[in-house]
Amino acid sequence: MKIIGTGCSHPSKVVTNDMLSDLVDTSNEWIMTRTGISERRVISSEMMLDLAVEAARNALDDAGISASELDFIIVANVVNEYVTPALSCILQGAIGATCPCVDLNGACVGFIYGLDMAEAYYKAGKVKKVLVVCAEQPSRMLSWQDRSVCVLFGDGAGAAVLAEGDNIKATRLTASSNYDKLYQMHELQPSPFNTKPSTDLPLVMRGQDVFKFASKASYADLSALLKETGKTADDVSLFLLHQANIRIIENIAHIFNQDKAKFPTNIQKYGNTSSASLPILLDELNREGKLHHGDLLALSAFGAGLVSGACLLEW
Ligand code: ACO
């Protein structure tokens, strides 16, 4: 397939590092040097659906197609206000589409899982136009008293429209069940028959373990795709990495011996927006005119599972 349109949407509330230092024992200096994050957007009066719909509409406008032309909608999301129906199903009606739709929980790798699924459906001859939306609100998963996680995340949505083409050159997905490294459990409705007490825990993250996994996985995924396609890191025009920590991004640039300028970032403004991170970055670059026809883009993400994924695509 080929990406023919991108879009994104951010909550209006800006939370700066200084605002966080009023909530927990932290500082702008600590957050900036350890993560590269200066501020993030956090959902206040909006709902997850509002952001998802706005990102989807922006992507459809950019693609120049109407929602009725879509054959499939994939929404990557970890939590939203509805347990059921799927967010994709609510979004489908809101944007005026009529095609089948499905949600996926690929943690921070949701966008790459979405691209891979879209490509597989296309190759199976089932679809020609697919909308992939990533909509996330980690701000409602974590404890705002836990300084080790609340400074890292932000909310947002990003989207892409895919159509017929030969621009996705290769994708790679991995999963290994190390769920104690990064997880959140939530309370379920009580049942008179349930013998296990319900658990409601905010997001738990073993930061250093995740940091090590992220660097290794991103390097392994990107190296495998370059090998598979007969390319080298020098052939890549831009590396779009999951915006989780500036040090992980700089580390990967260093390992591949590439100029940091080839690794665009927006983590400074948005923090880690989980699966929305890559499509938001892609949309910014697209709208700023920084993507050129024929550019080779290397996308890479990692997250809870632990899972990782990468995609080589030609713009
Ligand atoms: N402000 C001030 N001090 C803090 C803060 C904070 N916000 N958070 C932790 N500290 C303290 C710790 O308590 C510790 O203090 P101590 O030495 O007295 O015990 C000290 O800072 C160092 O803590 P570390 O955890 O060792 O700090 P580190 O340099 O590893 O940075 C971080 C922590 C930023 C979380 C890093 O490990 C990281 O980025 N990990 C990867 C996280 C990630 O990528 N997650 C997302 C991937 S998956 C997804 O996107 C959902």
GROMACS .gro file of N, CA and C in nm, residues 11-118:
model
  324
   11PRO      N    1  -0.493   1.725   2.252
   11PRO     CA    2  -0.579   1.790   2.350
   11PRO      C    3  -0.533   1.935   2.369
   12SER      N    4  -0.623   2.022   2.415
   12SER     CA    5  -0.587   2.164   2.426
   12SER      C    6  -0.499   2.192   2.549
   13LYS      N    7  -0.508   2.108   2.652
   13LYS     CA    8  -0.437   2.137   2.778
   13LYS      C    9  -0.287   2.106   2.766
   14VAL      N   10  -0.205   2.209   2.788
   14VAL     CA   11  -0.059   2.192   2.787
   14VAL      C   12  -0.011   2.179   2.931
   15VAL      N   13   0.065   2.074   2.960
   15VAL     CA   14   0.120   2.055   3.095
   15VAL      C   15   0.272   2.064   3.085
   16THR      N   16   0.328   2.167   3.145
   16THR     CA   17   0.474   2.187   3.137
   16THR      C   18   0.543   2.111   3.250
   17ASN      N   19   0.674   2.098   3.235
   17ASN     CA   20   0.752   2.032   3.342
   17ASN      C   21   0.739   2.107   3.473
   18ASP      N   22   0.736   2.240   3.465
   18ASP     CA   23   0.722   2.317   3.589
   18ASP      C   24   0.589   2.289   3.658
   19MET      N   25   0.484   2.269   3.579
   19MET     CA   26   0.353   2.235   3.639
   19MET      C   27   0.362   2.100   3.711
   20LEU      N   28   0.439   2.006   3.654
   20LEU     CA   29   0.453   1.875   3.718
   20LEU      C   30   0.532   1.884   3.848
   21SER      N   31   0.625   1.979   3.852
   21SER     CA   32   0.705   1.990   3.975
   21SER      C   33   0.621   2.046   4.091
   22ASP      N   34   0.500   2.096   4.060
   22ASP     CA   35   0.407   2.132   4.168
   22ASP      C   36   0.332   2.009   4.220
   23LEU      N   37   0.328   1.903   4.137
   23LEU     CA   38   0.252   1.783   4.174
   23LEU      C   39   0.340   1.678   4.242
   24VAL      N   40   0.462   1.660   4.188
   24VAL     CA   41   0.553   1.557   4.241
   24VAL      C   42   0.693   1.616   4.259
   25ASP      N   43   0.778   1.541   4.328
   25ASP     CA   44   0.914   1.587   4.354
   25ASP      C   45   1.000   1.566   4.228
   26THR      N   46   0.993   1.662   4.137
   26THR     CA   47   1.072   1.653   4.014
   26THR      C   48   1.113   1.794   3.973
   27SER      N   49   1.184   1.804   3.860
   27SER     CA   50   1.226   1.936   3.813
   27SER      C   51   1.234   1.937   3.662
   28ASN      N   52   1.223   2.055   3.604
   28ASN     CA   53   1.239   2.068   3.459
   28ASN      C   54   1.374   2.012   3.415
   29GLU      N   55   1.475   2.039   3.493
   29GLU     CA   56   1.611   1.997   3.459
   29GLU      C   57   1.620   1.843   3.452
   30TRP      N   58   1.563   1.774   3.554
   30TRP     CA   59   1.567   1.627   3.555
   30TRP      C   60   1.494   1.572   3.433
   31ILE      N   61   1.374   1.623   3.409
   31ILE     CA   62   1.292   1.567   3.300
   31ILE      C   63   1.359   1.594   3.165
   32MET      N   64   1.411   1.714   3.147
   32MET     CA   65   1.475   1.749   3.018
   32MET      C   66   1.598   1.663   2.993
   33THR      N   67   1.685   1.650   3.095
   33THR     CA   68   1.809   1.577   3.069
   33THR      C   69   1.787   1.427   3.058
   34ARG      N   70   1.690   1.372   3.135
   34ARG     CA   71   1.669   1.225   3.130
   34ARG      C   72   1.580   1.181   3.016
   35THR      N   73   1.493   1.272   2.966
   35THR     CA   74   1.394   1.228   2.867
   35THR      C   75   1.387   1.314   2.742
   36GLY      N   76   1.424   1.441   2.752
   36GLY     CA   77   1.409   1.534   2.639
   36GLY      C   78   1.272   1.598   2.630
   37ILE      N   79   1.185   1.569   2.729
   37ILE     CA   80   1.047   1.621   2.724
   37ILE      C   81   1.039   1.757   2.796
   38SER      N   82   0.975   1.853   2.730
   38SER     CA   83   0.960   1.985   2.790
   38SER      C   84   0.814   2.008   2.835
   39GLU      N   85   0.722   1.960   2.753
   39GLU     CA   86   0.579   1.969   2.788
   39GLU      C   87   0.503   1.857   2.718
   40ARG      N   88   0.379   1.839   2.755
   40ARG     CA   89   0.295   1.737   2.693
   40ARG      C   90   0.152   1.788   2.691
   41ARG      N   91   0.067   1.729   2.605
   41ARG     CA   92  -0.076   1.764   2.600
   41ARG      C   93  -0.151   1.656   2.677
   42VAL      N   94  -0.249   1.699   2.758
   42VAL     CA   95  -0.323   1.605   2.841
   42VAL      C   96  -0.474   1.628   2.826
   43ILE      N   97  -0.547   1.520   2.808
   43ILE     CA   98  -0.692   1.530   2.793
   43ILE      C   99  -0.755   1.591   2.918
   44SER      N  100  -0.838   1.694   2.899
   44SER     CA  101  -0.912   1.753   3.012
   44SER      C  102  -1.062   1.741   2.983
   45SER      N  103  -1.112   1.830   2.896
   45SER     CA  104  -1.257   1.825   2.869
   45SER      C  105  -1.291   1.736   2.749
   46GLU      N  106  -1.189   1.697   2.670
   46GLU     CA  107  -1.218   1.616   2.550
   46GLU      C  108  -1.241   1.470   2.588
   47MET      N  109  -1.295   1.395   2.492
   47MET     CA  110  -1.298   1.248   2.505
   47MET      C  111  -1.200   1.192   2.401
   48MET      N  112  -1.158   1.067   2.426
   48MET     CA  113  -1.066   1.003   2.331
   48MET      C  114  -1.123   1.005   2.189
   49LEU      N  115  -1.255   0.983   2.181
   49LEU     CA  116  -1.321   0.979   2.050
   49LEU      C  117  -1.303   1.112   1.975
   50ASP      N  118  -1.312   1.225   2.047
   50ASP     CA  119  -1.300   1.357   1.981
   50ASP      C  120  -1.167   1.368   1.909
   51LEU      N  121  -1.061   1.326   1.977
   51LEU     CA  122  -0.927   1.336   1.917
   51LEU      C  123  -0.914   1.239   1.799
   52ALA      N  124  -0.966   1.119   1.818
   52ALA     CA  125  -0.956   1.018   1.711
   52ALA      C  126  -1.029   1.067   1.586
   53VAL      N  127  -1.147   1.124   1.606
   53VAL     CA  128  -1.228   1.172   1.492
   53VAL      C  129  -1.157   1.287   1.421
   54GLU      N  130  -1.102   1.380   1.498
   54GLU     CA  131  -1.035   1.495   1.436
   54GLU      C  132  -0.911   1.449   1.356
   55ALA      N  133  -0.835   1.357   1.414
   55ALA     CA  134  -0.717   1.306   1.342
   55ALA      C  135  -0.759   1.235   1.213
   56ALA      N  136  -0.867   1.156   1.223
   56ALA     CA  137  -0.916   1.081   1.105
   56ALA      C  138  -0.963   1.178   0.997
   57ARG      N  139  -1.040   1.280   1.036
   57ARG     CA  140  -1.090   1.377   0.936
   57ARG      C  141  -0.973   1.451   0.870
   58ASN      N  142  -0.874   1.488   0.948
   58ASN     CA  143  -0.758   1.558   0.891
   58ASN      C  144  -0.685   1.470   0.791
   59ALA      N  145  -0.674   1.340   0.823
   59ALA     CA  146  -0.605   1.248   0.731
   59ALA      C  147  -0.686   1.229   0.602
   60LEU      N  148  -0.818   1.218   0.616
   60LEU     CA  149  -0.902   1.203   0.497
   60LEU      C  150  -0.895   1.328   0.409
   61ASP      N  151  -0.897   1.447   0.472
   61ASP     CA  152  -0.885   1.574   0.396
   61ASP      C  153  -0.753   1.576   0.321
   62ASP      N  154  -0.647   1.537   0.391
   62ASP     CA  155  -0.513   1.540   0.330
   62ASP      C  156  -0.507   1.441   0.212
   63ALA      N  157  -0.577   1.327   0.228
   63ALA     CA  158  -0.578   1.226   0.121
   63ALA      C  159  -0.670   1.267   0.006
   64GLY      N  160  -0.762   1.359   0.035
   64GLY     CA  161  -0.857   1.403  -0.068
   64GLY      C  162  -0.961   1.297  -0.100
   65ILE      N  163  -0.996   1.215  -0.001
   65ILE     CA  164  -1.103   1.115  -0.024
   65ILE      C  165  -1.210   1.130   0.085
   66SER      N  166  -1.327   1.076   0.059
   66SER     CA  167  -1.433   1.084   0.160
   66SER      C  168  -1.437   0.953   0.238
   67ALA      N  169  -1.494   0.960   0.359
   67ALA     CA  170  -1.499   0.842   0.446
   67ALA      C  171  -1.575   0.728   0.381
   68SER      N  172  -1.671   0.759   0.293
   68SER     CA  173  -1.752   0.654   0.230
   68SER      C  174  -1.668   0.568   0.135
   69GLU      N  175  -1.551   0.617   0.096
   69GLU     CA  176  -1.465   0.538   0.006
   69GLU      C  177  -1.379   0.435   0.080
   70LEU      N  178  -1.378   0.443   0.215
   70LEU     CA  179  -1.291   0.352   0.291
   70LEU      C  180  -1.345   0.208   0.288
   71ASP      N  181  -1.252   0.112   0.282
   71ASP     CA  182  -1.290  -0.030   0.285
   71ASP      C  183  -1.270  -0.091   0.423
   72PHE      N  184  -1.192  -0.023   0.509
   72PHE     CA  185  -1.159  -0.082   0.639
   72PHE      C  186  -1.103   0.027   0.729
   73ILE      N  187  -1.136   0.020   0.858
   73ILE     CA  188  -1.080   0.115   0.956
   73ILE      C  189  -1.017   0.034   1.068
   74ILE      N  190  -0.893   0.068   1.100
   74ILE     CA  191  -0.822   0.004   1.211
   74ILE      C  192  -0.789   0.114   1.313
   75VAL      N  193  -0.832   0.095   1.437
   75VAL     CA  194  -0.799   0.193   1.541
   75VAL      C  195  -0.711   0.126   1.646
   76ALA      N  196  -0.591   0.180   1.663
   76ALA     CA  197  -0.502   0.133   1.769
   76ALA      C  198  -0.531   0.215   1.894
   77ASN      N  199  -0.559   0.146   2.004
   77ASN     CA  200  -0.596   0.216   2.127
   77ASN      C  201  -0.576   0.122   2.244
   78VAL      N  202  -0.527   0.176   2.355
   78VAL     CA  203  -0.514   0.094   2.476
   78VAL      C  204  -0.632   0.117   2.570
   79VAL      N  205  -0.667   0.242   2.598
   79VAL     CA  206  -0.788   0.268   2.680
   79VAL      C  207  -0.868   0.384   2.624
   80ASN      N  208  -0.998   0.370   2.635
   80ASN     CA  209  -1.086   0.483   2.607
   80ASN      C  210  -1.209   0.467   2.695
   81GLU      N  211  -1.302   0.559   2.685
   81GLU     CA  212  -1.416   0.560   2.777
   81GLU      C  213  -1.506   0.437   2.759
   82TYR      N  214  -1.508   0.379   2.641
   82TYR     CA  215  -1.594   0.263   2.615
   82TYR      C  216  -1.514   0.133   2.619
   83VAL      N  217  -1.565   0.036   2.695
   83VAL     CA  218  -1.509  -0.099   2.685
   83VAL      C  219  -1.564  -0.164   2.558
   84THR      N  220  -1.690  -0.144   2.535
   84THR     CA  221  -1.752  -0.191   2.412
   84THR      C  222  -1.863  -0.094   2.374
   85PRO      N  223  -1.892  -0.064   2.250
   85PRO     CA  224  -1.827  -0.123   2.134
   85PRO      C  225  -1.686  -0.067   2.112
   86ALA      N  226  -1.623  -0.121   2.008
   86ALA     CA  227  -1.487  -0.077   1.974
   86ALA      C  228  -1.487   0.071   1.939
   87LEU      N  229  -1.379   0.140   1.973
   87LEU     CA  230  -1.365   0.282   1.939
   87LEU      C  231  -1.378   0.302   1.788
   88SER      N  232  -1.324   0.206   1.712
   88SER     CA  233  -1.330   0.217   1.566
   88SER      C  234  -1.474   0.219   1.517
   89CYS      N  235  -1.561   0.147   1.586
   89CYS     CA  236  -1.701   0.139   1.544
   89CYS      C  237  -1.771   0.272   1.572
   90ILE      N  238  -1.740   0.333   1.686
   90ILE     CA  239  -1.801   0.462   1.717
   90ILE      C  240  -1.747   0.567   1.619
   91LEU      N  241  -1.617   0.561   1.594
   91LEU     CA  242  -1.553   0.656   1.501
   91LEU      C  243  -1.610   0.641   1.360
   92GLN      N  244  -1.634   0.518   1.319
   92GLN     CA  245  -1.687   0.492   1.184
   92GLN      C  246  -1.812   0.575   1.158
   93GLY      N  247  -1.905   0.574   1.253
   93GLY     CA  248  -2.029   0.652   1.237
   93GLY      C  249  -2.002   0.801   1.241
   94ALA      N  250  -1.912   0.842   1.330
   94ALA     CA  251  -1.884   0.986   1.347
   94ALA      C  252  -1.825   1.049   1.222
   95ILE      N  253  -1.747   0.971   1.145
   95ILE     CA  254  -1.686   1.029   1.024
   95ILE      C  255  -1.768   0.999   0.899
   96GLY      N  256  -1.875   0.920   0.915
   96GLY     CA  257  -1.962   0.892   0.801
   96GLY      C  258  -1.912   0.780   0.712
   97ALA      N  259  -1.839   0.684   0.770
   97ALA     CA  260  -1.796   0.567   0.692
   97ALA      C  261  -1.896   0.453   0.713
   98THR      N  262  -1.889   0.352   0.627
   98THR     CA  263  -1.981   0.240   0.640
   98THR      C  264  -1.907   0.105   0.639
   99CYS      N  265  -1.775   0.110   0.627
   99CYS     CA  266  -1.697  -0.014   0.610
   99CYS      C  267  -1.677  -0.087   0.742
  100PRO      N  268  -1.630  -0.212   0.739
  100PRO     CA  269  -1.595  -0.283   0.862
  100PRO      C  270  -1.482  -0.213   0.937
  101CYS      N  271  -1.474  -0.239   1.067
  101CYS     CA  272  -1.369  -0.173   1.145
  101CYS      C  273  -1.333  -0.259   1.266
  102VAL      N  274  -1.214  -0.235   1.317
  102VAL     CA  275  -1.167  -0.316   1.430
  102VAL      C  276  -1.068  -0.235   1.514
  103ASP      N  277  -1.065  -0.263   1.644
  103ASP     CA  278  -0.964  -0.203   1.732
  103ASP      C  279  -0.850  -0.302   1.751
  104LEU      N  280  -0.731  -0.248   1.772
  104LEU     CA  281  -0.620  -0.335   1.811
  104LEU      C  282  -0.546  -0.270   1.925
  105ASN      N  283  -0.494  -0.353   2.016
  105ASN     CA  284  -0.413  -0.302   2.125
  105ASN      C  285  -0.270  -0.352   2.101
  106GLY      N  286  -0.192  -0.270   2.038
  106GLY     CA  287  -0.053  -0.306   2.011
  106GLY      C  288   0.041  -0.221   2.095
  107ALA      N  289  -0.012  -0.167   2.206
  107ALA     CA  290   0.063  -0.074   2.290
  107ALA      C  291   0.126   0.034   2.201
  108CYS      N  292   0.250   0.067   2.224
  108CYS     CA  293   0.312   0.177   2.147
  108CYS      C  294   0.343   0.138   2.004
  109VAL      N  295   0.327   0.010   1.971
  109VAL     CA  296   0.359  -0.036   1.836
  109VAL      C  297   0.232  -0.041   1.749
  110GLY      N  298   0.122   0.012   1.801
  110GLY     CA  299  -0.007   0.004   1.732
  110GLY      C  300  -0.005   0.053   1.589
  111PHE      N  301   0.071   0.159   1.560
  111PHE     CA  302   0.070   0.213   1.424
  111PHE      C  303   0.134   0.113   1.327
  112ILE      N  304   0.242   0.052   1.369
  112ILE     CA  305   0.310  -0.042   1.279
  112ILE      C  306   0.227  -0.171   1.265
  113TYR      N  307   0.165  -0.215   1.375
  113TYR     CA  308   0.072  -0.328   1.364
  113TYR      C  309  -0.041  -0.293   1.266
  114GLY      N  310  -0.090  -0.171   1.274
  114GLY     CA  311  -0.198  -0.126   1.185
  114GLY      C  312  -0.155  -0.124   1.039
  115LEU      N  313  -0.036  -0.073   1.013
  115LEU     CA  314   0.015  -0.071   0.874
  115LEU      C  315   0.029  -0.212   0.821
  116ASP      N  316   0.081  -0.300   0.907
  116ASP     CA  317   0.103  -0.439   0.866
  116ASP      C  318  -0.030  -0.510   0.835
  117MET      N  319  -0.129  -0.486   0.921
  117MET     CA  320  -0.262  -0.546   0.897
  117MET      C  321  -0.323  -0.493   0.768
  118ALA      N  322  -0.313  -0.361   0.748
  118ALA     CA  323  -0.370  -0.301   0.628
  118ALA      C  324  -0.306  -0.362   0.503
   0.00000   0.00000   0.00000
